Every structure is written in C-alpha cells, then in structure tokens.
C-alpha cells in the first residue's frame, strides 16, 4: 500500500530525503538524463516558475515512508496544459501499482488545474524507428500503460524527427485528454508544442527545428494513433473535468459528548446541521479518520494535563458532569486530591464540563484534524476537519470554552515539520489556545480576528499589544473588533490578517473556522450574513496556499449549515482561481501567499 504525497520544496529533512530518493530513482531508471537535470530538482521546486513551468513533484511512499516512485509534472498556466516530465517506480517496484497510482494522481491534479490535457513523451514501439528489439518491447509496455488511461501518441506531425540526422528512437508525443473526449485543435497544439520545445528543451532545440515541428501540425483537430494494445470500446466516454474535491474528515463519534442541559449550545446537532448543507454540493469527498499516537498531543499539551483528562473520564459515571467551581492556586506541589475539585486547576471557566466521554470525543477530534492535515501533505490544496468538541480555547495545560484539546494547534504543529505554518482564527472568540501554545515560537504565525476581550470571551487574552515573546515577538497578531460589526467591517480586518500571512510567507495555512460571527449567534454580537461568509472564504482561498480548515465555534443551528456551505463555496472558488492563474515566469511575486485580494 502506498500513499501519494506532494513535495513542495527541500526546506525540511523529511522532504530532502524524499527528493534525494526521487533523484536516485531518476538516475537508475533514466540513465541517459543529464546529471544537471537530476541535481537541479530541488532548485526547480524552490523556484517552480523559473522555466515558465510550475513544477509539481509527487512521491509514492510506503506506510513506513520509503519512497517507491515519483512523478514530476510541469504546469503551464498561461496555456492551460500539463507536461509530464518523468514518472518512475523504484527498481523492483513496478509490479505493485505504484506507476498507476502516481499517474492517476497526476491526472487528478491536471483536471483540478483546468488543463486541456497532459502531454508526455514516450519512446517509439516501431522497429523502423528503434532497431533494438528489447528496447522496442520496453517502449511498447510503456505505451500500453498509457493507453489504459486513454493517452495516445499524436500522429501526422514531425515531432519525432531526430535533432541530429540518423538519430535513433526519437520520442513520440503522447496526449491524454483526461477523459473529456474533446478534440485537440490545431492552433492549441501548435502553441503547446512550441512551449514544450522552447521551455523544456531550452538551449537544445534550435529555432529552425522548433519552427519545422510546429509547422508540421496541419490536421485540425490533431489526429491520435488508434489503440494498439487495449481493446477499443466503441465511442470514448466523455467525462467532464471534476471539480477540485475537498477531503472531509468527520468526527463520527462526537455525539458521545452530549451535555443534555438547557441552554448548552455546544450540541451534537451542530455537526449534522453543517453536513446537511455541505454534502449535497458535491465539493467534498469523505475520508475516514486515522488514529495517531499521543505524541502529537503531547507535543502541544502538558503531559499531566493529558493524563488528568484521561483519568477523570474513567472515574465518572455515564451521566456525571463535573463543572469547575474551585480554582486553586496553580502550585504543582499542592494539587487537590479529589479529581472533581482538581478540575479548576486545569480550567479557565466555570461552564465547560468534564464528562466520561469528553476525553474520547476530543481525542477523536485530534485524529480527524491530523488526518485532514495529512491529506494536505499528500498534495490536497484544501481539507476540512469537521469536529466537535472545538479546540481553540484549549491551552497547553488548560481546557475551557467547550474545548479540551487544541486540534487546530496540534495539526499546525504536525504540518510545521514540513515548513512554516500560519494559523488564521476567524471565530468570534479569541483563539487564546493557539496564542499561548505558540507565543514564543517564530515558525508558526498566529492571527486572530475576534470580539474585543473587554466584552467577549475569554476576556483575559486577545489584546492588540500581545505580539509574542522571546523568539516569537512579532509572530502573534490580534485584531480585536468592536461589539457591533457587519460583513464589510470583518472583511477589512480579514484583509489585514491576510496581508500579515502573505508577509510571513508560510507553506501551509490552517484556518480555525468559527461560524459564530453570524447574525443571531447566541454567543456573539456580530451580523455577518451568508454572502459575507462566502466572500470571506473566497479571500482566504485566493492566497493560493494549501489550506486546512478545522471547525471551531458556531451555535445558531438555523443558519449554521448555510453559512458553512457558502464559506466553502467561496473558499473553493478562490483556491481554484489561484491554482489556475499562477503568474508566468518573471512576474513579480512574494512567496506563495502573494495573491491577497483588495
């Protein structure tokens, strides 16, 4: 079993090792490739538009992290096509479906980018062009592989003309229409072929050769070679490109944490209200949560705190609730013996109960957030962890605000092993948990838009002058807002937040999604409408960053689902536009988060 993971650059050791493994496979499987191409792979990822292509590297890894294959894809956003430069499995790995899994992922990426198709080169299976019978058999096997996906060589052109007279085994140009059934028009093919020869083979193909090949494309539409290795099945099935799907990870067991008290707003119905609205959109694809070890929680939360939450859950009866009512001075040498009384030692308020199921539900929420984070690491541009209980009020050694474990912070720390992370908290209430956990770190930027603490929970944090400490000075941004705020006012704050994110230039963005800025929310005072959530989502998606969304607050169940649906519609549209409109080479850009809407 393999997982396909996208490699963005060589910033961290794990990705450097994956790139090195891909380079070894490239040397082994393509011994004739110039060593400068192999050694320049990391630089190509760091500056993905230097050759007017946006380079994308996927690796196929075993569950233990061993690289078993790779694919290097180039995206030309100006001409809306993809060029598959290399795809290969490690020696001895070709029988395990690695190549098929990689190519399927490449096709999925090309569809999401709105490409007319994928172009690639394959050596000829014709003995007249390639006299070595062993090589012809290998070439035939590769072309058979691509035929299974509906990719066929273009015929009737001079693309396979050798650069030097008498050259052997000139490559065929293969075209995959991604299942659309749409013909490739002559003018489009000419522009794309010119781009391949001038960009991929810059300095190799002389101008007169390029002109000769481009001019040889006369058929309109371009002709493809009929299937040679797979049985034709009548008319090709027309498959319209599918929208970029958002992996959705739902905490299915959240309902075990059900406080049946009148007026308690953090209820299980919150999740079903959201699902009823978002699933029919077709934008989401459910994936099952995986279980992750406690080390991810302990990287963010104090071990004594975690042990306490686990232990008290085992000692309470199914219907028992413990509300903190005594708040001892936090002296570790004088912990109260009684676990119920000790709750105040770890809590920041009097209205967040402990129950037998609170630990299990919060633990499952962490697994969902980490599963969604893993989807982002594997190359997804958007992922959504729909969880309860929420987490952004949970600090390193304290729970409160209905929050027990800070799933947002745990996921951010997990992503942080692969590059810098920005957390954008758009809940009505301040994200004091993320602030406290990352306050002295410079690798995670924490930004929070919230009601001013003079009137909004948690009251003790969220002031504008709290900017970090030690190494973290300048990496915490609070944007407290007035008690009355409409959509335009929120967008003004969001623009400031996104500019700070762009300046930080992270690799990943984690959004702590609160839907409680909505008009009529029982815990807030603002007046955002459904259309405001959609515009907010579009602004966030337009950053062009890989984005993990973790559900936080939002308690007006009548409008909760609609607001979530509109937010993700905007997020999806903004992300799709950002992906399809990457600046061409030479355009001024500031990192990956330069596209901040005005």
XYZ file of C-alpha atoms in Angstrom:
598
model
C 0.000 0.000 0.000
C 1.342 3.422 -0.931
C 0.312 6.988 -0.313
C 0.981 9.775 -2.779
C 2.487 12.875 -1.212
C 3.299 16.200 -2.794
C 6.735 17.671 -2.132
C 6.780 21.476 -2.170
C 10.485 22.156 -1.586
C 13.520 20.947 0.364
C 13.091 23.089 3.468
C 12.910 20.193 5.942
C 14.871 16.987 6.271
C 11.949 14.635 5.548
C 11.311 16.276 2.187
C 15.023 16.498 1.390
C 15.250 12.745 1.852
C 12.228 12.206 -0.413
C 13.779 14.399 -3.127
C 17.078 12.516 -2.808
C 15.220 9.206 -3.194
C 13.419 10.522 -6.289
C 16.782 11.573 -7.722
C 18.175 8.082 -7.161
C 15.196 6.534 -8.955
C 15.634 9.037 -11.791
C 19.290 8.092 -12.201
C 18.505 4.375 -12.105
C 15.529 4.373 -14.462
C 16.700 7.110 -16.865
C 20.484 6.647 -17.046
C 20.778 8.955 -20.051
C 19.371 12.004 -18.282
C 21.785 14.892 -17.820
C 23.037 14.989 -14.223
C 22.335 18.738 -14.152
C 18.625 17.939 -14.560
C 18.756 15.416 -11.712
C 20.749 17.578 -9.287
C 18.631 20.650 -10.099
C 15.356 19.063 -8.967
C 15.321 20.734 -5.545
C 16.093 24.149 -7.024
C 13.323 23.631 -9.558
C 10.833 23.145 -6.711
C 12.106 26.141 -4.767
C 11.640 28.346 -7.832
C 8.838 26.495 -9.645
C 8.335 29.100 -12.390
C 11.897 29.722 -13.450
C 11.369 27.856 -16.734
C 7.844 29.231 -17.325
C 6.525 25.927 -15.972
C 5.171 25.437 -12.486
C 6.860 22.249 -11.310
C 4.991 19.754 -9.135
C 6.645 16.702 -7.560
C 4.681 13.727 -6.251
C 6.295 10.803 -4.440
C 4.744 7.425 -3.721
C 5.679 6.325 -0.213
C 5.133 3.151 1.720
C 3.390 3.485 5.068
C 6.860 3.491 6.621
C 7.901 6.458 4.492
C 10.079 4.662 1.919
C 9.883 6.346 -1.492
C 8.786 3.772 -4.068
C 8.252 6.050 -7.052
C 7.859 9.640 -8.182
C 6.269 11.819 -10.857
C 7.463 15.245 -11.960
C 4.705 17.305 -13.561
C 5.046 20.738 -15.170
C 2.045 23.055 -15.341
C 1.876 25.852 -17.927
C -0.825 28.156 -16.512
C -0.679 30.530 -19.476
C -1.543 27.763 -21.965
C -3.512 25.576 -19.509
C -1.724 22.304 -20.113
C 0.463 19.914 -18.134
C 3.641 18.208 -19.299
C 4.655 15.005 -17.536
C 8.432 15.082 -17.483
C 9.177 11.891 -15.542
C 7.247 9.105 -13.870
C 9.008 6.044 -12.493
C 8.871 3.370 -9.833
C 11.893 2.239 -7.880
C 13.697 -0.849 -9.079
C 11.591 -3.872 -8.235
C 8.516 -1.738 -7.522
C 6.818 -1.732 -10.917
C 4.505 -4.648 -10.077
C 2.825 -3.018 -7.121
C 0.712 -0.477 -8.948
C 2.993 2.408 -7.990
C 3.101 3.840 -11.504
C -0.659 3.599 -11.897
C -1.265 5.305 -8.556
C 1.124 8.107 -9.464
C -0.347 8.652 -12.909
C -3.891 8.664 -11.510
C -2.806 11.375 -9.052
C -1.175 13.362 -11.868
C -4.415 13.210 -13.914
C -6.404 14.341 -10.883
C -4.088 17.321 -10.443
C -4.310 18.264 -14.123
C -8.111 18.133 -14.024
C -8.206 20.322 -10.936
C -5.942 22.838 -12.679
C -8.401 23.099 -15.580
C -5.919 21.762 -18.140
C -6.833 20.753 -21.697
C -4.807 17.620 -21.084
C -1.471 16.066 -20.243
C 1.355 15.834 -22.773
C 4.290 13.475 -22.350
C 6.983 11.797 -24.375
C 7.349 8.053 -24.908
C 9.968 6.269 -26.943
C 8.691 4.548 -30.103
C 7.431 0.996 -30.318
C 8.176 0.856 -34.050
C 11.206 -1.274 -35.081
C 11.750 1.074 -38.030
C 12.500 3.891 -35.583
C 14.139 1.834 -32.858
C 16.049 -1.230 -34.135
C 16.828 -2.815 -30.750
C 14.029 -5.381 -30.105
C 14.483 -5.335 -26.308
C 14.074 -1.562 -26.250
C 11.027 -1.794 -28.510
C 9.405 -4.251 -26.070
C 10.053 -1.862 -23.162
C 8.640 1.046 -25.141
C 5.558 -0.985 -26.061
C 4.960 -1.770 -22.382
C 5.061 1.955 -21.530
C 2.676 2.878 -24.327
C 0.342 0.061 -23.251
C 0.361 1.581 -19.745
C -0.693 4.984 -21.058
C -3.317 3.526 -23.385
C -5.091 2.101 -20.330
C -5.674 5.700 -19.223
C -6.789 6.877 -22.680
C -3.477 8.527 -23.649
C -2.334 8.018 -27.276
C 0.542 9.242 -29.460
C -0.108 12.207 -31.754
C 0.407 11.201 -35.390
C 0.908 13.096 -38.629
C 3.494 15.566 -37.320
C 7.280 15.877 -37.350
C 7.583 15.832 -33.547
C 9.513 12.543 -33.678
C 12.102 13.995 -36.081
C 15.571 13.394 -34.575
C 17.568 16.513 -33.722
C 20.602 15.044 -35.493
C 20.241 13.248 -38.848
C 20.302 9.497 -38.403
C 19.329 9.624 -34.712
C 17.568 6.592 -33.357
C 14.496 6.173 -31.089
C 13.100 9.739 -31.328
C 10.292 10.288 -28.816
C 6.601 10.271 -29.655
C 4.388 12.987 -28.197
C 1.514 11.415 -26.263
C -1.711 13.256 -25.411
C -4.169 12.456 -22.599
C -7.434 14.408 -22.810
C -8.218 13.464 -19.185
C -11.356 11.647 -20.289
C -13.050 14.751 -21.688
C -13.431 13.399 -25.232
C -12.730 16.877 -26.557
C -10.547 17.023 -29.710
C -7.219 18.815 -29.606
C -7.411 21.739 -32.021
C -4.510 22.509 -34.331
C -3.766 26.033 -33.066
C -3.829 24.887 -29.448
C -1.470 22.012 -30.264
C 0.921 24.338 -32.080
C 1.152 26.707 -29.105
C 1.665 23.832 -26.682
C 4.296 22.053 -28.773
C 6.198 25.310 -29.174
C 6.108 25.795 -25.407
C 7.378 22.259 -24.751
C 10.288 22.610 -27.171
C 11.257 26.134 -26.114
C 10.790 25.728 -22.365
C 11.590 22.096 -21.593
C 14.392 21.939 -24.182
C 15.674 25.493 -23.971
C 19.155 25.649 -25.413
C 18.820 22.222 -27.029
C 16.309 22.657 -29.847
C 17.456 25.301 -32.381
C 14.793 27.794 -33.565
C 14.632 26.337 -37.074
C 13.907 22.875 -35.621
C 11.116 24.286 -33.452
C 9.556 26.057 -36.437
C 9.720 22.919 -38.564
C 7.988 20.786 -35.934
C 5.324 23.399 -35.160
C 4.594 23.992 -38.835
C 4.157 20.231 -39.392
C 0.997 20.220 -37.251
C -1.555 20.513 -40.056
C -4.528 18.375 -39.018
C -7.437 20.117 -37.307
C -8.256 18.513 -34.964
C -4.959 16.768 -34.343
C -5.030 13.016 -35.053
C -4.238 10.438 -32.380
C -2.983 6.936 -33.056
C -5.748 4.321 -32.660
C -5.429 1.960 -29.681
C -2.768 -0.655 -30.345
C -2.642 -2.569 -27.068
C -6.067 -2.112 -25.499
C -9.374 -3.187 -26.968
C -11.486 -0.304 -28.309
C -14.794 0.025 -26.501
C -16.853 1.969 -29.006
C -17.151 5.727 -28.693
C -14.969 7.246 -25.989
C -16.774 8.078 -22.789
C -16.967 11.809 -22.307
C -16.022 12.708 -18.775
C -16.243 16.341 -17.827
C -13.406 17.507 -15.588
C -14.435 17.084 -11.976
C -14.214 19.988 -9.548
C -11.411 20.015 -7.029
C -12.831 17.872 -4.229
C -12.249 18.814 -0.600
C -11.300 15.894 1.664
C -13.815 15.905 4.525
C -12.970 14.189 7.806
C -15.875 13.985 10.241
C -15.613 13.095 13.919
C -18.301 10.412 13.738
C -18.137 9.671 17.459
C -18.625 13.241 18.581
C -22.197 12.595 19.813
C -20.906 10.612 22.784
C -20.075 14.014 24.238
C -23.634 15.225 24.699
C -24.448 17.581 27.546
C -28.216 17.455 27.944
C -28.695 20.707 29.778
C -30.978 23.501 28.738
C -29.113 26.372 27.146
C -25.944 24.351 26.484
C -25.099 25.415 22.933
C -22.188 23.114 22.045
C -24.552 20.318 20.994
C -24.178 17.363 18.562
C -26.763 18.892 16.207
C -24.107 21.389 15.116
C -22.345 18.736 13.019
C -25.474 17.352 11.363
C -26.652 20.890 10.556
C -23.426 21.525 8.655
C -23.367 18.153 6.896
C -26.938 18.539 5.633
C -25.902 21.633 3.702
C -22.371 20.925 2.515
C -22.527 17.302 1.354
C -25.099 17.816 -1.439
C -22.807 20.421 -3.048
C -20.520 17.731 -4.480
C -17.467 19.698 -3.352
C -16.488 17.202 -0.665
C -15.110 13.688 -0.528
C -15.381 11.876 2.798
C -12.242 10.163 4.036
C -12.049 8.012 7.140
C -10.027 9.332 10.082
C -6.824 7.523 11.007
C -5.599 7.028 14.545
C -2.474 8.947 15.517
C -0.274 8.444 18.548
C -0.446 10.540 21.704
C 2.952 12.040 20.893
C 1.215 14.562 18.626
C -0.975 15.730 21.519
C 1.947 15.766 23.957
C 3.928 17.958 21.552
C 1.353 20.682 22.252
C -0.230 19.855 25.635
C 1.276 19.241 29.085
C 1.552 15.528 29.959
C -0.024 15.947 33.435
C -2.965 17.758 31.876
C -3.493 14.994 29.310
C -3.276 12.293 31.998
C -5.815 14.135 34.124
C -8.401 14.380 31.339
C -7.960 10.694 30.558
C -8.181 9.625 34.209
C -11.220 11.619 35.255
C -13.141 10.200 32.323
C -12.579 6.686 33.634
C -13.838 7.582 37.123
C -17.086 9.340 36.202
C -20.429 7.587 35.774
C -22.005 7.826 32.279
C -24.324 10.694 33.242
C -21.986 12.539 35.596
C -20.800 16.053 34.810
C -18.108 17.951 36.649
C -18.069 21.734 36.430
C -15.066 23.545 37.888
C -16.102 25.602 40.886
C -12.872 25.890 42.885
C -9.797 27.380 41.267
C -6.736 26.522 43.361
C -3.531 28.482 43.080
C -1.550 26.671 40.451
C 1.076 25.126 42.699
C 2.070 21.709 41.407
C 3.147 20.635 44.880
C -0.384 21.183 46.246
C -2.679 19.554 43.746
C -6.139 18.795 45.184
C -6.566 15.066 45.782
C -10.202 14.994 44.647
C -10.326 14.845 40.843
C -13.554 16.855 40.637
C -12.062 19.681 42.681
C -8.831 19.450 40.708
C -10.740 20.354 37.531
C -10.399 24.021 38.404
C -6.652 23.595 38.404
C -6.807 22.897 34.670
C -9.765 25.026 33.569
C -10.241 28.674 32.594
C -14.004 28.991 33.221
C -16.967 27.554 35.141
C -19.201 26.446 32.254
C -17.113 23.797 30.461
C -17.997 20.405 31.952
C -15.960 17.246 32.195
C -17.784 14.045 31.408
C -16.964 10.408 30.917
C -16.857 10.900 27.150
C -15.177 14.314 26.860
C -11.677 12.851 26.564
C -12.669 10.278 23.926
C -14.548 12.825 21.811
C -11.705 15.358 21.979
C -9.164 12.629 21.233
C -11.134 11.594 18.131
C -11.297 15.245 17.013
C -7.495 15.344 17.101
C -7.321 12.259 14.886
C -9.661 13.935 12.385
C -7.606 17.126 12.294
C -4.379 15.179 11.779
C -5.963 13.030 9.054
C -7.039 16.184 7.222
C -3.555 17.662 7.721
C -2.103 14.502 6.199
C -4.313 14.997 3.139
C -2.765 18.441 2.685
C 0.712 16.942 2.998
C -0.221 14.441 0.281
C -0.924 17.277 -2.139
C -4.518 18.331 -1.494
C -4.961 22.082 -1.602
C -7.966 22.127 0.722
C -9.067 19.807 3.537
C -11.768 20.118 6.199
C -11.856 18.556 9.667
C -15.473 18.810 10.825
C -15.106 18.140 14.526
C -16.575 18.729 17.906
C -15.782 19.474 20.615
C -13.891 22.526 19.325
C -10.367 23.228 20.455
C -9.051 26.770 20.018
C -9.546 27.822 23.667
C -7.523 24.856 24.996
C -4.073 25.966 26.128
C -1.011 23.875 26.852
C -2.299 22.837 30.283
C -5.849 24.157 30.447
C -9.278 23.476 28.950
C -12.245 25.815 28.647
C -14.720 27.399 26.253
C -16.083 23.903 25.414
C -12.526 22.983 24.295
C -10.333 20.175 25.710
C -7.563 19.503 23.182
C -6.486 22.156 20.712
C -6.943 20.251 17.446
C -6.026 23.338 15.402
C -2.720 23.797 17.216
C -1.908 20.080 17.113
C -2.500 19.985 13.343
C -0.442 23.154 12.848
C 2.471 21.683 14.798
C 2.189 18.490 12.727
C 2.315 20.456 9.456
C 5.160 22.525 10.858
C 7.555 19.607 10.415
C 7.308 20.345 6.687
C 7.586 24.148 6.692
C 6.259 27.300 8.272
C 2.575 27.467 9.196
C 0.155 30.349 9.653
C -2.982 29.939 11.769
C -5.883 32.232 10.908
C -8.622 32.157 13.542
C -11.890 33.659 12.278
C -14.047 32.638 15.244
C -15.969 35.344 17.101
C -13.940 34.482 20.219
C -10.204 34.927 20.561
C -8.010 31.892 19.833
C -6.226 32.099 23.160
C -5.126 28.469 22.906
C -3.039 28.922 19.787
C -1.676 32.201 21.116
C -0.482 30.634 24.384
C 0.916 27.486 22.764
C 2.932 29.255 20.045
C 3.601 32.566 21.823
C 7.378 32.081 21.933
C 7.803 30.430 18.534
C 8.721 32.059 15.234
C 7.844 29.137 12.940
C 4.078 29.486 13.466
C 2.254 32.760 12.882
C -0.958 33.073 14.909
C -3.570 35.584 13.735
C -6.973 36.036 15.359
C -9.950 38.205 14.386
C -12.335 38.350 17.348
C -14.564 40.400 19.576
C -12.583 42.652 21.880
C -11.814 40.941 25.204
C -13.375 43.814 27.128
C -16.760 42.279 26.235
C -16.071 38.866 24.645
C -14.853 35.547 25.999
C -12.208 34.671 27.141
C -11.776 38.258 28.441
C -8.162 37.781 29.616
C -6.471 37.426 26.198
C -6.770 38.809 22.702
C -5.494 42.359 23.187
C -3.710 44.055 20.305
C -0.479 44.554 22.257
C 0.016 40.804 22.729
C 2.517 40.206 19.925
C 4.625 37.285 21.191
C 7.615 36.804 23.457
C 11.238 35.754 23.014
C 11.750 34.316 19.530
C 8.022 34.729 18.962
C 7.951 38.528 19.151
C 6.057 39.767 16.114
C 4.541 36.366 15.296
C 1.221 36.810 17.123
C -1.312 39.223 15.660
C -4.571 40.038 17.444
C -7.221 42.034 15.603
C -9.897 42.724 18.252
C -13.101 44.185 16.773
C -15.942 46.307 18.163
C -19.094 44.816 19.645
C -21.116 45.618 16.516
C -19.598 44.509 13.237
C -21.004 43.785 9.779
C -19.557 41.905 6.822
C -17.675 44.896 5.412
C -16.021 45.539 8.763
C -14.987 41.917 9.070
C -13.505 41.922 5.563
C -11.398 44.951 6.413
C -9.916 43.026 9.341
C -9.534 39.912 7.214
C -7.566 41.859 4.621
C -5.122 42.961 7.342
C -4.854 39.374 8.527
C -4.161 38.015 5.048
C -1.510 40.653 4.398
C 0.243 39.521 7.579
C 0.023 35.923 6.356
C 1.497 36.946 2.984
C 4.373 38.754 4.702
C 5.088 35.643 6.801
C 5.152 33.545 3.602
C 4.123 30.188 5.109
C 3.939 26.882 3.332
C 0.563 25.990 4.894
C -2.430 27.899 6.219
C -4.609 26.464 8.996
C -7.992 28.151 9.354
C -9.761 27.879 12.701
C -13.276 28.232 11.289
C -15.770 29.822 13.623
C -19.258 30.383 12.237
C -20.333 32.339 15.309
C -19.718 35.776 13.723
C -23.121 35.114 12.125
C -26.123 37.304 12.750
C -28.132 35.894 15.653
C -25.495 33.553 17.064
C -26.274 33.084 20.790
C -22.609 33.568 21.776
C -21.799 36.599 19.627
C -22.873 40.121 18.732
C -21.883 40.472 15.082
C -24.093 40.491 11.999
C -22.415 38.527 9.199
C -24.755 37.017 6.615
C -24.326 34.012 4.337
C -22.928 36.112 1.497
C -20.311 37.532 3.873
C -19.050 34.048 4.716
C -18.754 33.280 1.008
C -16.717 36.424 0.363
C -14.507 35.643 3.362
C -13.897 32.134 2.024
C -13.008 33.485 -1.397
C -10.483 35.912 0.080
C -8.838 33.132 2.078
C -8.784 30.694 -0.856
C -7.225 33.338 -3.098
C -3.990 33.160 -1.077
C -3.110 30.130 -3.168
C -1.804 28.306 -0.089
C -2.604 24.710 0.825
C -5.330 25.207 3.429
C -6.519 23.033 6.315
C -9.835 24.101 7.845
C -10.650 22.929 11.380
C -14.141 23.545 12.721
C -14.367 25.669 15.841
C -17.474 27.587 17.016
C -20.844 28.442 15.531
C -24.028 27.775 17.502
C -27.068 29.131 15.655
C -28.147 25.870 14.065
C -30.782 27.510 11.849
C -28.099 29.284 9.796
C -25.020 27.204 10.636
C -25.179 24.870 7.638
C -25.969 27.573 5.087
C -23.100 29.716 6.318
C -20.713 26.756 6.149
C -21.871 25.912 2.634
C -21.362 29.475 1.443
C -17.942 29.727 3.126
C -16.672 26.617 1.371
C -18.177 27.675 -1.949
C -16.105 30.849 -1.703
C -13.008 29.036 -0.444
C -13.202 26.518 -3.283
C -13.706 29.227 -5.915
C -10.838 31.334 -4.568
C -8.467 28.363 -4.381
C -9.401 27.179 -7.876
C -8.777 30.630 -9.342
C -5.447 30.876 -7.529
C -4.367 27.494 -8.862
C -5.365 28.244 -12.441
C -3.807 31.693 -12.557
C -0.269 31.253 -11.332
C 1.916 34.110 -12.567
C 4.122 33.329 -15.584
C 7.880 33.238 -15.160
C 9.428 36.606 -14.437
C 6.290 38.077 -12.874
C 6.857 39.795 -9.528
C 5.607 37.637 -6.694
C 6.144 37.432 -2.957
C 6.257 33.829 -1.844
C 3.285 31.542 -2.246
C 0.835 33.816 -0.453
C 1.120 36.861 -2.673
C -2.395 36.886 -4.074
C -4.161 38.951 -1.432
C -7.493 40.389 -2.644
C -8.110 44.078 -2.249
